[in-house]
Coordinates of C-alpha atoms and ligand atoms in Angstrom, one line a residue:
X1 CA 0.0 0.0 0.0
X2 CA 1.2 3.5 -0.8
X3 CA 3.5 5.0 1.9
X4 CA 1.4 8.2 2.2
X5 CA -1.7 6.2 2.7
X6 CA -0.1 4.2 5.5
X7 CA 0.9 7.4 7.2
X8 CA -2.6 8.8 6.7
X9 CA -4.1 5.7 8.3
X10 CA -1.7 6.0 11.2
X11 CA -3.1 9.4 12.0
X12 CA -6.7 8.5 11.0
X13 CA -6.9 11.2 8.4
X14 CA -9.5 10.7 5.7
X15 CA -7.7 9.0 2.8
X16 CA -9.2 10.9 0.0
X17 CA -7.7 14.3 0.6
X18 CA -4.3 12.7 0.9
X19 CA -4.5 10.1 -1.8
X20 CA -1.5 11.0 -3.9
X21 CA -1.9 11.2 -7.7
X22 CA -1.0 7.7 -8.8
X23 CA 0.2 8.9 -12.2
X24 CA 2.8 6.5 -13.4
X25 CA 5.2 6.7 -16.4
X26 CA 3.3 5.4 -19.3
X27 CA 4.2 1.8 -20.2
X28 CA 6.0 1.7 -23.5
X29 CA 4.1 -0.2 -26.3
X30 CA 1.0 -0.5 -24.1
X31 CA -1.1 -2.4 -26.6
X32 CA 1.4 -5.3 -26.6
X33 CA 0.9 -5.9 -22.8
X34 CA -1.7 -8.2 -21.4
X35 CA -4.7 -5.9 -21.1
X36 CA -8.5 -5.6 -20.9
X37 CA -10.0 -3.0 -23.2
X38 CA -12.3 -0.5 -21.6
X39 CA -13.4 0.8 -24.9
X40 CA -17.2 0.6 -25.7
X41 CA -20.3 2.4 -24.5
X42 CA -19.8 4.7 -21.4
X43 CA -22.8 6.4 -19.7
X44 CA -22.3 10.2 -19.7
X45 CA -23.7 13.2 -17.9
X46 CA -23.3 16.7 -19.4
X47 CA -22.3 19.1 -16.6
X48 CA -21.9 22.7 -17.9
X49 CA -21.8 24.2 -14.4
X50 CA -19.6 21.4 -13.0
X51 CA -22.3 20.6 -10.4
X52 CA -20.8 17.1 -10.1
X53 CA -17.5 18.6 -9.0
X54 CA -18.2 21.7 -6.9
X55 CA -20.6 22.3 -4.1
X56 CA -22.9 25.3 -4.1
X57 CA -20.1 27.4 -2.5
X58 CA -17.8 26.4 -5.5
X59 CA -15.7 24.1 -3.3
X60 CA -14.5 20.9 -4.9
X61 CA -16.1 17.8 -3.4
X62 CA -13.0 15.7 -3.9
X63 CA -10.9 18.0 -1.7
X64 CA -13.4 18.2 1.1
X65 CA -13.1 16.3 4.3
X66 CA -15.6 13.7 3.3
X67 CA -14.3 13.6 -0.3
X68 CA -17.7 12.5 -1.4
X69 CA -20.6 14.2 -3.0
X70 CA -19.3 14.4 -6.5
X71 CA -20.7 12.5 -9.5
X72 CA -17.6 10.2 -9.2
X73 CA -19.4 8.6 -6.2
X74 CA -21.9 7.1 -8.7
X75 CA -24.4 7.1 -5.9
X76 CA -27.8 5.4 -5.9
X77 CA -30.5 6.4 -3.4
X78 CA -30.4 4.0 -0.4
X79 CA -34.1 4.3 0.1
X80 CA -37.1 6.0 -1.4
X81 CA -36.6 9.1 0.7
X82 CA -33.0 9.8 -0.2
X83 CA -32.2 12.7 -2.6
X84 CA -29.6 12.0 -5.3
X85 CA -29.8 14.5 -8.2
X86 CA -27.8 12.6 -10.8
X87 CA -27.6 9.1 -12.2
X88 CA -25.4 7.4 -14.7
X89 CA -27.9 4.6 -14.8
X90 CA -30.5 5.7 -17.2
X91 CA -28.1 8.2 -18.8
X92 CA -27.3 8.0 -22.6
X93 CA -24.0 6.6 -23.7
X94 CA -21.1 7.7 -25.8
X95 CA -18.8 5.4 -27.8
X96 CA -15.2 5.4 -26.3
X97 CA -12.9 6.1 -28.0
X98 CA -14.8 9.0 -29.5
X99 CA -15.2 12.8 -29.1
X100 CA -18.7 13.8 -27.9
X101 CA -19.1 16.6 -30.5
X102 CA -19.7 14.1 -33.3
X103 CA -21.9 11.8 -31.3
X104 CA -24.6 14.1 -30.0
X105 CA -26.1 17.0 -31.9
X106 CA -26.4 19.1 -28.7
X107 CA -22.7 18.6 -28.0
X108 CA -21.4 19.6 -31.5
X109 CA -20.1 23.0 -30.2
X110 CA -20.1 22.1 -26.5
X111 CA -17.2 23.3 -24.4
X112 CA -17.2 22.2 -20.8
X113 CA -17.4 19.2 -18.6
X114 CA -18.9 15.8 -19.5
X115 CA -18.7 13.0 -16.9
X116 CA -18.3 9.4 -18.2
X117 CA -18.7 6.2 -16.4
X118 CA -17.6 2.6 -17.2
X119 CA -18.1 -0.5 -15.0
X120 CA -15.8 -3.5 -15.5
X121 CA -14.8 -6.8 -13.9
X122 CA -11.2 -7.0 -12.8
X123 CA -9.8 -10.2 -11.6
X124 CA -6.7 -8.8 -9.9
X125 CA -3.9 -11.3 -9.2
X126 CA -1.6 -10.8 -6.3
X127 CA 1.6 -11.1 -8.2
X128 CA 0.7 -8.5 -10.8
X129 CA 0.5 -4.8 -11.2
X130 CA -2.3 -3.0 -12.9
X131 CA -2.3 0.3 -14.8
X132 CA -5.4 2.2 -16.0
X133 CA -4.2 3.7 -19.3
X134 CA -5.8 6.5 -21.4
X135 CA -4.6 7.1 -25.0
X136 CA -5.9 10.7 -24.8
X137 CA -8.6 12.8 -23.1
X138 CA -9.2 16.4 -24.4
X139 CA -8.4 18.5 -22.6
X140 CA -8.4 18.1 -18.7
X141 CA -9.2 14.8 -17.1
X142 CA -10.0 14.0 -13.5
X143 CA -10.1 10.2 -13.0
X144 CA -11.7 8.3 -10.2
X145 CA -11.8 4.5 -9.5
X146 CA -14.5 3.1 -7.1
X147 CA -15.2 6.7 -5.8
X148 CA -11.5 7.5 -5.1
X149 CA -9.5 10.0 -7.0
X150 CA -6.6 8.6 -9.0
X151 CA -5.4 11.9 -10.3
X152 CA -5.7 14.4 -13.1
X153 CA -4.1 15.0 -16.5
X154 CA -3.8 18.1 -18.6
X155 CA -3.2 17.9 -22.4
X156 CA -5.6 16.7 -25.1
X157 CA -3.4 14.5 -27.2
X158 CA -0.9 12.5 -25.1
X159 CA -1.3 9.3 -23.2
X160 CA -1.4 8.9 -19.4
X161 CA -2.0 6.2 -16.8
X162 CA -2.4 5.4 -13.2
X163 CA -1.1 2.6 -11.1
X164 CA -4.3 1.1 -9.7
X165 CA -2.9 -2.1 -8.2
X166 CA -3.9 -1.2 -4.7
X167 CA -7.3 0.4 -5.8
X168 CA -8.8 -2.5 -7.8
X169 CA -11.2 -4.8 -6.1
X170 CA -12.2 -8.3 -7.1
X171 CA -15.4 -8.3 -9.1
X172 CA -17.1 -5.1 -10.3
X173 CA -15.1 -1.8 -10.4
X174 CA -16.3 1.6 -11.6
X175 CA -14.2 4.2 -13.4
X176 CA -15.5 7.7 -13.7
X177 CA -13.8 10.5 -15.8
X178 CA -14.5 14.2 -15.6
X179 CA -13.5 15.4 -19.1
X180 CA -13.3 19.1 -19.7
X181 CA -12.5 20.6 -23.1
X182 CA -12.7 24.3 -22.1
X183 CA -10.1 26.4 -23.8
X184 CA -7.7 28.5 -21.7
X185 CA -5.4 31.4 -22.7
X186 CA -2.5 29.8 -20.7
X187 CA -3.1 26.3 -22.0
X188 CA -1.3 24.3 -24.8
X189 CA -3.0 25.0 -27.2
X190 CA -4.4 28.4 -26.3
X191 CA -7.9 29.7 -27.0
X192 CA -7.5 30.3 -30.8
X193 CA -6.9 27.4 -33.1
X194 CA -8.0 26.6 -36.6
X195 CA -9.5 23.1 -35.8
X196 CA -12.5 21.7 -34.0
X197 CA -12.3 21.5 -30.3
X198 CA -13.3 17.8 -30.0
X199 CA -13.8 16.9 -26.3
X200 CA -13.8 13.7 -24.5
X201 CA -12.0 10.3 -24.3
X202 CA -10.8 10.4 -27.8
X203 CA -8.4 7.4 -27.8
X204 CA -8.3 3.9 -26.3
X205 CA -8.8 3.1 -22.6
X206 CA -7.4 -0.1 -21.2
X207 CA -6.4 -1.9 -18.0
X208 CA -2.9 -3.3 -18.4
X209 CA -1.5 -6.2 -16.3
X210 CA 2.2 -6.6 -15.9
X211 CA 4.5 -8.6 -13.5
X212 CA 5.5 -7.0 -10.3
X213 CA 8.9 -6.3 -11.9
X214 CA 8.3 -5.3 -15.5
X215 CA 9.7 -3.5 -18.5
X216 CA 8.3 0.1 -18.2
X217 CA 10.2 1.7 -21.1
X218 CA 12.8 1.1 -23.8
X219 CA 14.4 2.6 -26.8
X220 CA 15.8 0.3 -29.6
X221 CA 17.0 2.4 -32.6
X222 CA 20.1 2.9 -34.7
X223 CA 22.6 5.2 -33.0
X224 CA 22.8 8.8 -34.3
X225 CA 24.2 8.8 -37.9
X226 CA 25.5 5.2 -37.5
X227 CA 24.1 2.5 -39.8
X228 CA 26.2 -0.1 -38.0
X229 CA 25.1 0.1 -34.4
X230 CA 21.8 -0.3 -32.6
X231 CA 21.7 1.5 -29.3
X232 CA 19.2 2.5 -26.6
X233 CA 18.1 1.3 -23.2
X234 CA 15.6 -0.8 -21.3
X235 CA 14.1 0.5 -18.1
X236 CA 12.5 -1.8 -15.5
X237 CA 10.2 -0.9 -12.6
X238 CA 9.4 -2.9 -9.5
X239 CA 11.2 -4.7 -6.7
X240 CA 14.8 -4.3 -7.7
X241 CA 16.5 -7.6 -7.9
X242 CA 18.4 -6.5 -11.1
X243 CA 17.4 -9.2 -13.6
X244 CA 19.3 -9.4 -16.8
X245 CA 17.6 -7.9 -19.9
X246 CA 17.8 -9.7 -23.2
X247 CA 17.0 -8.0 -26.5
X248 CA 16.7 -10.3 -29.6
X249 CA 16.0 -9.5 -33.2
X250 CA 15.8 -13.0 -34.6
X251 CA 15.4 -12.2 -38.3
X252 CA 18.6 -10.1 -38.2
X253 CA 20.4 -12.7 -36.0
X254 CA 21.1 -10.1 -33.4
X255 CA 20.8 -10.5 -29.6
X256 CA 22.3 -9.0 -26.4
X257 CA 22.0 -9.6 -22.7
X258 CA 22.8 -6.9 -20.2
X259 CA 22.6 -6.7 -16.4
X260 CA 20.4 -3.8 -15.2
X261 CA 21.9 -1.2 -12.8
X262 CA 20.6 -0.3 -9.4
X263 CA 17.9 1.9 -11.0
X264 CA 16.6 -0.9 -13.2
X265 CA 18.2 0.5 -16.3
X266 CA 20.2 -1.4 -18.9
X267 CA 22.1 0.3 -21.7
X268 CA 21.8 -1.5 -25.1
X269 CA 24.5 -1.5 -27.8
X270 CA 24.4 -4.0 -30.6
X271 CA 26.9 -3.9 -33.6
X272 CA 25.1 -4.4 -36.9
X273 CA 26.7 -5.8 -40.1
X274 CA 23.7 -6.0 -42.4
X275 CA 20.1 -4.8 -42.0
X276 CA 17.4 -3.9 -44.4
X277 CA 17.1 -0.2 -43.5
X278 CA 13.7 1.3 -43.1
X279 CA 12.6 3.6 -45.9
X280 CA 9.3 4.7 -47.6
X281 CA 10.4 2.5 -50.6
X282 CA 11.1 -0.5 -48.3
X283 CA 9.4 0.0 -44.9
X284 CA 11.1 -3.0 -43.3
X285 CA 10.1 -3.7 -39.7
X286 CA 11.9 -6.3 -37.6
X287 CA 10.3 -8.3 -34.7
X288 CA 12.1 -7.3 -31.5
X289 CA 11.7 -9.1 -28.2
X290 CA 12.7 -7.6 -24.9
X291 CA 12.7 -9.9 -22.0
X292 CA 13.5 -9.4 -18.3
X293 CA 12.6 -11.7 -15.4
X294 CA 9.0 -12.7 -15.8
X295 CA 8.2 -9.9 -18.3
X296 CA 8.5 -10.0 -22.1
X297 CA 7.4 -7.5 -24.7
X298 CA 7.2 -7.9 -28.5
X299 CA 7.6 -4.9 -30.8
X300 CA 8.0 -4.3 -34.6
X301 CA 10.7 -1.7 -35.1
X302 CA 12.3 -0.2 -38.3
X303 CA 15.9 0.9 -38.3
X304 CA 17.1 3.9 -40.3
X305 CA 19.2 7.1 -39.8
X306 CA 18.0 10.6 -40.5
X307 CA 20.4 13.6 -40.7
X308 CA 21.2 16.8 -42.5
X309 CA 24.3 17.7 -44.4
X310 CA 24.3 21.2 -45.6
X311 CA 21.1 21.6 -47.6
X312 CA 20.5 17.9 -47.9
X313 CA 18.3 15.7 -45.8
X314 CA 19.9 12.2 -45.6
X315 CA 17.8 9.1 -45.0
X316 CA 20.2 6.2 -44.5
X317 CA 22.9 8.5 -45.9
X318 CA 21.0 9.3 -49.1
X319 CA 19.6 12.6 -50.1
X320 CA 15.8 12.7 -50.1
X321 CA 13.0 15.0 -51.1
X322 CA 10.1 14.9 -48.6
X323 CA 7.0 14.6 -50.8
X324 CA 4.5 15.4 -48.1
X325 CA 1.1 16.6 -47.2
X326 CA -0.4 18.0 -43.9
X327 CA -3.3 16.4 -42.1
X328 CA -5.4 16.7 -39.0
X329 CA -6.6 13.8 -36.8
X330 CA -10.1 13.9 -38.2
X331 CA -12.2 11.6 -40.4
X332 CA -13.9 14.0 -42.9
X333 CA -16.5 11.5 -44.0
X334 CA -17.9 10.9 -40.5
X335 CA -16.7 14.1 -38.9
X336 CA -14.9 13.5 -35.6
X337 CA -11.5 12.3 -34.3
X338 CA -10.1 9.3 -36.1
X339 CA -11.9 6.4 -34.5
X340 CA -9.7 3.4 -35.4
X341 CA -7.3 1.8 -37.8
X342 CA -9.7 1.9 -40.7
X343 CA -10.0 5.7 -40.5
X344 CA -6.3 6.1 -40.2
X345 CA -5.4 3.7 -43.0
X346 CA -7.9 5.6 -45.3
X347 CA -6.2 9.0 -44.8
X348 CA -2.6 7.6 -45.1
X349 CA -3.6 5.7 -48.2
X350 CA -5.0 8.9 -49.7
X351 CA -1.5 10.5 -49.1
X352 CA 0.2 7.5 -50.8
X353 CA -2.2 7.8 -53.7
X354 CA -0.7 11.2 -54.2
X355 CA 2.8 9.6 -54.2
X356 CA 3.7 11.0 -50.8
X357 CA 6.6 9.6 -48.8
X358 CA 6.0 11.9 -45.9
X359 CA 3.1 13.4 -43.8
X360 CA 3.0 16.3 -41.4
X361 CA 0.7 15.2 -38.5
X362 CA -0.5 18.6 -37.5
X363 CA -0.8 20.3 -35.1
X364 CA -0.7 18.0 -32.1
X365 CA 0.3 14.4 -31.3
X366 CA -1.7 11.9 -33.4
X367 CA -2.5 8.5 -32.0
X368 CA 0.2 5.8 -31.5
X369 CA -1.8 3.6 -34.0
X370 CA -1.3 6.3 -36.6
X371 CA 2.4 6.3 -36.1
X372 CA 2.6 2.5 -36.3
X373 CA 0.6 2.6 -39.5
X374 CA 3.1 5.2 -41.0
X375 CA 5.9 2.7 -40.0
X376 CA 4.1 -0.1 -41.8
X377 CA 3.0 1.9 -44.9
X378 CA 6.3 3.7 -45.4
X379 CA 5.6 7.4 -44.7
X380 CA 8.1 9.6 -42.8
X381 CA 6.4 11.8 -40.2
X382 CA 6.7 15.3 -38.9
X383 CA 5.3 15.0 -35.3
X384 CA 4.2 18.1 -33.5
X385 CA 3.0 19.5 -30.2
X386 CA 0.2 22.2 -30.2
X387 CA 2.4 25.1 -29.3
X388 CA 0.3 27.0 -31.8
X389 CA 0.0 30.8 -32.4
X390 CA -0.2 33.1 -29.4
X391 CA 0.9 31.0 -26.4
X392 CA 1.3 32.5 -22.9
X393 CA 5.1 32.7 -23.3
X394 CA 5.9 34.1 -19.9
X395 CA 3.8 31.7 -17.9
X396 CA 6.1 29.0 -16.3
X397 CA 3.2 26.5 -16.0
X398 CA 2.5 26.9 -19.7
X399 CA 6.1 26.0 -20.5
X400 CA 6.0 23.0 -18.2
X401 CA 2.8 21.9 -19.9
X402 CA 4.4 22.2 -23.4
X403 CA 7.6 20.4 -22.2
X404 CA 5.5 17.6 -20.7
X405 CA 3.5 17.2 -23.9
X406 CA 6.7 17.1 -25.9
X407 CA 8.2 14.6 -23.5
X408 CA 5.1 12.3 -23.6
X409 CA 5.2 12.4 -27.4
X410 CA 8.9 11.5 -27.6
X411 CA 8.6 8.8 -25.0
X412 CA 5.6 7.2 -26.8
X413 CA 7.0 7.3 -30.4
X414 CA 10.8 7.2 -30.2
X415 CA 10.9 3.6 -31.5
X416 CA 8.9 4.5 -34.6
X417 CA 11.3 4.7 -37.6
X418 CA 8.7 6.8 -39.5
X419 CA 9.2 9.7 -37.1
X420 CA 11.9 11.8 -38.7
X421 CA 11.1 15.3 -37.3
X422 CA 10.0 16.5 -33.9
X423 CA 8.2 19.9 -34.2
X424 CA 8.1 22.2 -31.3
X425 CA 5.3 24.4 -32.7
X426 CA 3.5 26.3 -35.4
X427 CA 3.4 29.9 -36.5
X428 CA 4.4 31.4 -33.2
X429 CA 4.9 35.2 -33.4
X430 CA 8.6 36.3 -32.9
X431 CA 9.2 38.1 -29.6
X432 CA 11.9 37.8 -26.8
X433 CA 9.7 35.7 -24.5
X434 CA 8.6 33.4 -27.4
X435 CA 12.2 33.0 -28.5
X436 CA 13.3 32.0 -25.0
X437 CA 10.3 29.6 -24.6
X438 CA 10.9 27.9 -27.9
X439 CA 14.7 27.8 -27.4
X440 CA 14.1 25.9 -24.1
X441 CA 11.6 23.6 -25.8
X442 CA 14.1 22.8 -28.5
X443 CA 16.7 22.0 -25.8
X444 CA 14.1 19.8 -24.1
X445 CA 13.4 17.6 -27.2
X446 CA 17.1 17.3 -28.1
X447 CA 17.9 16.1 -24.6
X448 CA 15.2 13.4 -25.0
X449 CA 16.2 12.3 -28.5
X450 CA 19.3 13.4 -30.4
X451 CA 18.7 10.9 -33.3
X452 CA 15.9 12.9 -35.0
X453 CA 15.6 16.4 -36.6
X454 CA 14.1 19.3 -34.6
X455 CA 12.0 21.9 -36.4
X456 CA 9.0 24.2 -36.1
X457 CA 6.7 25.7 -38.7
X458 CA 8.0 29.3 -38.7
X459 CA 6.6 32.4 -40.4
X460 CA 8.4 34.4 -43.2
X461 CA 9.1 38.1 -43.3
X462 CA 7.7 39.9 -46.4
X463 CA 9.0 43.2 -47.7
X464 CA 7.7 44.3 -51.1
X465 CA 8.2 41.2 -53.4
X466 CA 11.0 39.8 -51.1
X467 CA 10.2 36.9 -48.8
X468 CA 13.0 36.2 -46.3
X469 CA 13.5 34.0 -43.2
X470 CA 14.4 36.4 -40.4
X471 CA 13.1 34.3 -37.4
X472 CA 16.0 34.0 -34.9
X473 CA 14.6 30.6 -33.8
X474 CA 15.8 29.2 -37.2
X475 CA 19.4 29.2 -35.7
X476 CA 18.2 26.6 -33.1
X477 CA 16.6 24.2 -35.5
X478 CA 17.9 21.6 -38.0
X479 CA 15.6 22.7 -40.8
X480 CA 14.4 26.0 -42.2
X481 CA 10.7 25.2 -42.2
X482 CA 7.9 27.7 -42.7
X483 CA 4.4 28.3 -43.8
X484 CA 3.6 30.8 -46.6
X485 CA 0.3 31.6 -48.2
X486 CA 1.4 33.4 -51.4
X487 CA -1.6 33.6 -53.6
X488 CA -4.2 33.1 -50.9
X489 CA -3.7 35.4 -47.8
X490 CA -1.5 37.8 -49.7
X491 CA -0.8 38.3 -53.4
X492 CA -3.1 36.7 -56.0
X493 CA -2.7 34.0 -58.5
X494 CA -1.5 36.6 -60.9
X495 CA 1.1 38.5 -58.9
X496 CA 2.4 35.8 -56.6
X497 CA 5.0 34.8 -59.3
X498 CA 6.7 38.2 -58.8
X499 CA 7.7 37.1 -55.2
X500 CA 11.3 35.9 -54.5
X501 CA 12.5 33.9 -51.5
X502 CA 15.8 34.6 -49.7
X503 CA 16.9 31.9 -47.2
X504 CA 20.2 33.0 -45.5
X505 CA 20.9 29.5 -44.0
X506 CA 22.9 26.6 -45.2
X507 CA 20.2 24.1 -44.1
X508 CA 17.5 22.1 -45.8
X509 CA 14.3 24.1 -46.5
X510 CA 10.8 22.6 -45.9
X511 CA 7.7 24.5 -46.8
X512 CA 5.3 23.3 -44.1
X513 CA 2.2 25.0 -45.5
X514 CA 0.8 26.7 -48.5
X515 CA -2.6 26.3 -50.1
X516 CA -6.0 27.7 -51.0
X517 CA -9.6 26.9 -50.3
X518 CA -11.7 25.3 -53.0
X519 CA -15.2 24.2 -52.7
X520 CA -15.2 20.8 -54.5
X521 CA -17.3 21.0 -57.7
X522 CA -17.2 24.8 -57.9
X523 CA -15.6 25.7 -61.2
X524 CA -14.6 28.9 -62.9
X525 CA -11.5 30.7 -64.1
X526 CA -8.2 30.7 -62.3
X527 CA -8.8 34.2 -60.9
X528 CA -12.1 33.2 -59.2
X529 CA -11.6 32.4 -55.5
X530 CA -13.0 29.2 -54.0
X531 CA -13.0 27.4 -57.4
X532 CA -11.0 24.3 -58.0
X533 CA -9.3 26.1 -60.9
X534 CA -8.0 28.9 -58.5
X535 CA -6.6 26.3 -56.1
X536 CA -5.1 24.3 -59.0
X537 CA -3.4 27.3 -60.5
X538 CA -2.0 28.4 -57.1
X539 CA -0.4 25.0 -56.7
X540 CA 1.2 25.3 -60.2
X541 CA 2.5 28.8 -59.3
X542 CA 3.8 27.6 -55.9
X543 CA 5.9 24.9 -57.6
X544 CA 7.5 27.4 -59.9
X545 CA 8.1 29.8 -57.0
X546 CA 9.4 27.2 -54.5
X547 CA 11.6 25.2 -57.0
X548 CA 13.6 28.5 -57.3
X549 CA 14.8 27.9 -53.6
X550 CA 18.1 26.2 -53.9
X551 CA 17.8 24.3 -50.6
X552 CA 14.2 23.1 -51.1
X553 CA 14.0 19.5 -49.8
X554 CA 10.3 19.0 -49.0
X555 CA 6.8 20.4 -48.9
X556 CA 3.7 19.6 -46.9
X557 CA 0.9 21.6 -48.6
X558 CA -2.1 22.5 -46.4
X559 CA -4.0 20.1 -46.4
X560 CA -4.9 16.5 -47.4
X561 CA -8.6 16.8 -46.8
X562 CA -11.2 19.5 -45.8
X563 CA -11.5 19.7 -42.1
X564 CA -13.9 21.3 -39.5
X565 CA -13.1 24.7 -38.0
X566 CA -15.1 27.2 -35.9
X567 CA -13.1 29.9 -37.6
X568 CA -14.6 29.3 -41.1
X569 CA -18.3 30.5 -41.0
X570 CA -18.9 31.6 -44.6
X571 CA -22.3 30.0 -45.3
X572 CA -21.7 29.2 -48.9
X573 CA -18.0 28.3 -49.2
X574 CA -17.2 27.1 -45.7
X575 CA -20.1 26.3 -43.3
X576 CA -17.5 25.8 -40.6
X577 CA -15.2 23.8 -42.8
X578 CA -11.7 24.8 -43.9
X579 CA -11.8 24.0 -47.6
X580 CA -8.0 23.9 -48.3
X581 CA -8.2 20.1 -48.7
X582 CA -6.9 18.5 -51.8
X583 CA -9.8 16.1 -51.2
X584 CA -13.3 17.2 -50.2
X585 CA -15.2 16.2 -47.1
X586 CA -17.0 13.6 -49.3
X587 CA -13.8 12.1 -50.6
X588 CA -13.8 13.9 -54.0
X589 CA -10.3 14.6 -55.4
X590 CA -10.1 18.2 -56.5
X591 CA -8.0 19.2 -59.6
X592 CA -5.0 20.2 -57.4
X593 CA -4.8 16.7 -56.1
X594 CA -3.7 15.5 -59.5
X595 CA -1.4 18.4 -60.1
X596 CA 0.4 17.7 -56.8
X597 CA 0.7 14.0 -57.7
X598 CA 2.3 14.9 -61.1
X599 CA 4.7 17.2 -59.3
X600 CA 5.7 14.4 -56.9
X601 CA 6.0 11.9 -59.6
X602 CA 8.6 14.2 -61.2
X603 CA 10.4 14.8 -57.9
X604 CA 10.6 11.0 -57.3
X605 CA 12.2 10.5 -60.7
X606 CA 14.6 13.4 -60.1
X607 CA 15.8 12.0 -56.7
X608 CA 15.8 8.4 -57.8
X609 CA 18.1 9.2 -60.7
X610 CA 20.3 11.4 -58.5
X611 CA 23.6 9.6 -58.3
X612 CA 25.6 9.8 -55.1
X613 CA 24.6 7.5 -52.3
X614 CA 26.4 8.9 -49.2
X615 CA 27.7 6.5 -46.7
X616 CA 27.1 7.1 -43.0
X617 CA 30.3 9.2 -42.8
X618 CA 28.8 11.4 -45.5
X619 CA 31.4 10.2 -48.1
X620 CA 29.9 10.3 -51.6
X621 CA 30.1 6.9 -53.3
X622 CA 28.8 6.3 -56.8
X623 CA 26.3 3.5 -57.1
Ligands
GCU701 C1 -2.2 28.4 -40.8 C2 -2.3 27.3 -39.7 C3 -3.2 26.2 -40.0 C4 -4.5 26.9 -40.6 C5 -4.1 27.4 -42.0 C6 -5.2 28.1 -42.7 O1 -1.0 28.4 -41.4 O2 -1.0 26.7 -39.5 O3 -3.6 25.6 -38.8 O4 -5.5 25.9 -40.8 O5 -3.0 28.4 -41.9 O6 -5.3 29.3 -42.5 O7 -6.0 27.4 -43.4

């Protein structure tokens, strides 16, 4: 039993107000662990005034002496005379995982608290530990098990879990979640975003079972810039009796056994003579087994290096062009957060149909399943945290929130070969506080993972017809990556070709956004906004403009498919949709889809024919 609880018992203090947050480091590769899914129909209660959390004097029930009174008690009247003014029994249900906006008309624009309840049978076994895991809850979650608070989590797109070993009881258990998607100026993201504020338990919920001493985390990847060495670590948790850790990669005939140190950590280093390196053309994944004591985890991992050399991006030592597209975590056909592998595979296949080898998963962490699909389907990934637009740069709690979301993203996905770039934000306006905030965030992600590139979608400076990169943050990043809307937000299809880019950096250039709205099926001449022809001509003009940038090594036009946004009210052209998609909300491919594919087909030929495979040391060797 937790030490604090023993102390509390000793002095007879009510447990609830002292029950420590049982947040635990999230188990690496959670889906591969023995687990019971808690997905399915959860009863829900809409609570716009948070009646289920505060008493009438606005005091939180769960911090009061009794600790009871909130909806998390899931109370039933004991007799016909007792007053209980809520009930999950008899309430409607929501599908979990699933945002509430797309499941109930009255919740389409709802921002506030919704309570969700799930009952489940848990056969706890004495020699095991149990973790209640959430893939994501947007935005703030308070979690209770059998009426006791487990803890809270802030951040709408990253996983979290609680050690419930001591809270589970044999037979029926009840989990209650208070999910609140209210936006806040000092949050990450802040109050203004160009995407739908989908609230709720939007990703998987599961109860994982692991041995008392178990593998909590690991990293098994190629060393930085070294095609001939796998390195990383395995971290154990539990009673320390320092078992050996064995990592095997049978198909590659690789294995190593290492003793853990006193903290339960084992450093991994395996020399490699021949591997099929992961690439979009050959997305090879190897079965990897990590074993320690009574625990064993199977994963599928790709091995590749990613680096820059001057203006080149090198994948496995070879210069590549990132033929990309941006996308949100939303199914356009059944609007709402992506619900499962079918949704995700559909979107990534649409990108591949356009001959993409790369996707920008904007503007927040997408699900782990999405990253594993990118591994499998051969798409490099730009992964991003929602440090978006006008953040509260001088608020320390805001920075801590951003750093935590960045950390959770890196810890979750650092074994995914597809992830090539960690992005620390999007279109953040230059200022001294912002430069300091973003510089620290860049340091944070580099300290977590030095094997991938670090970037941000910056903004350009415009003076007359000159477009230059003057953002001081560019010095701290591996790429010169920026959004520019020539021809849409400034200039027109006619005069955008008069603009010239000046990029005073010897680094690869990625254009992370350009685009135009087009209402699918609306046709006219190339000067008429909202038509497919205008969007198509803009893409053709963009290619001419961007190909003049010597260091251009990739683009992710905005955006794969139309998406919902509260910022787009035009009743004819938008109707709360951002129409910059290359594909419409009904799956129609607009003219620009085919134009972009033709451009990528040409880029692919250009880079495939490019002689000069660089070895890991960067030496040019002819094929
Ligand atoms: C911005 C922003 C996107 C937004 C897009 C647009 O650059 O990064 O999130 O949707 O432009 O205005 O359509």
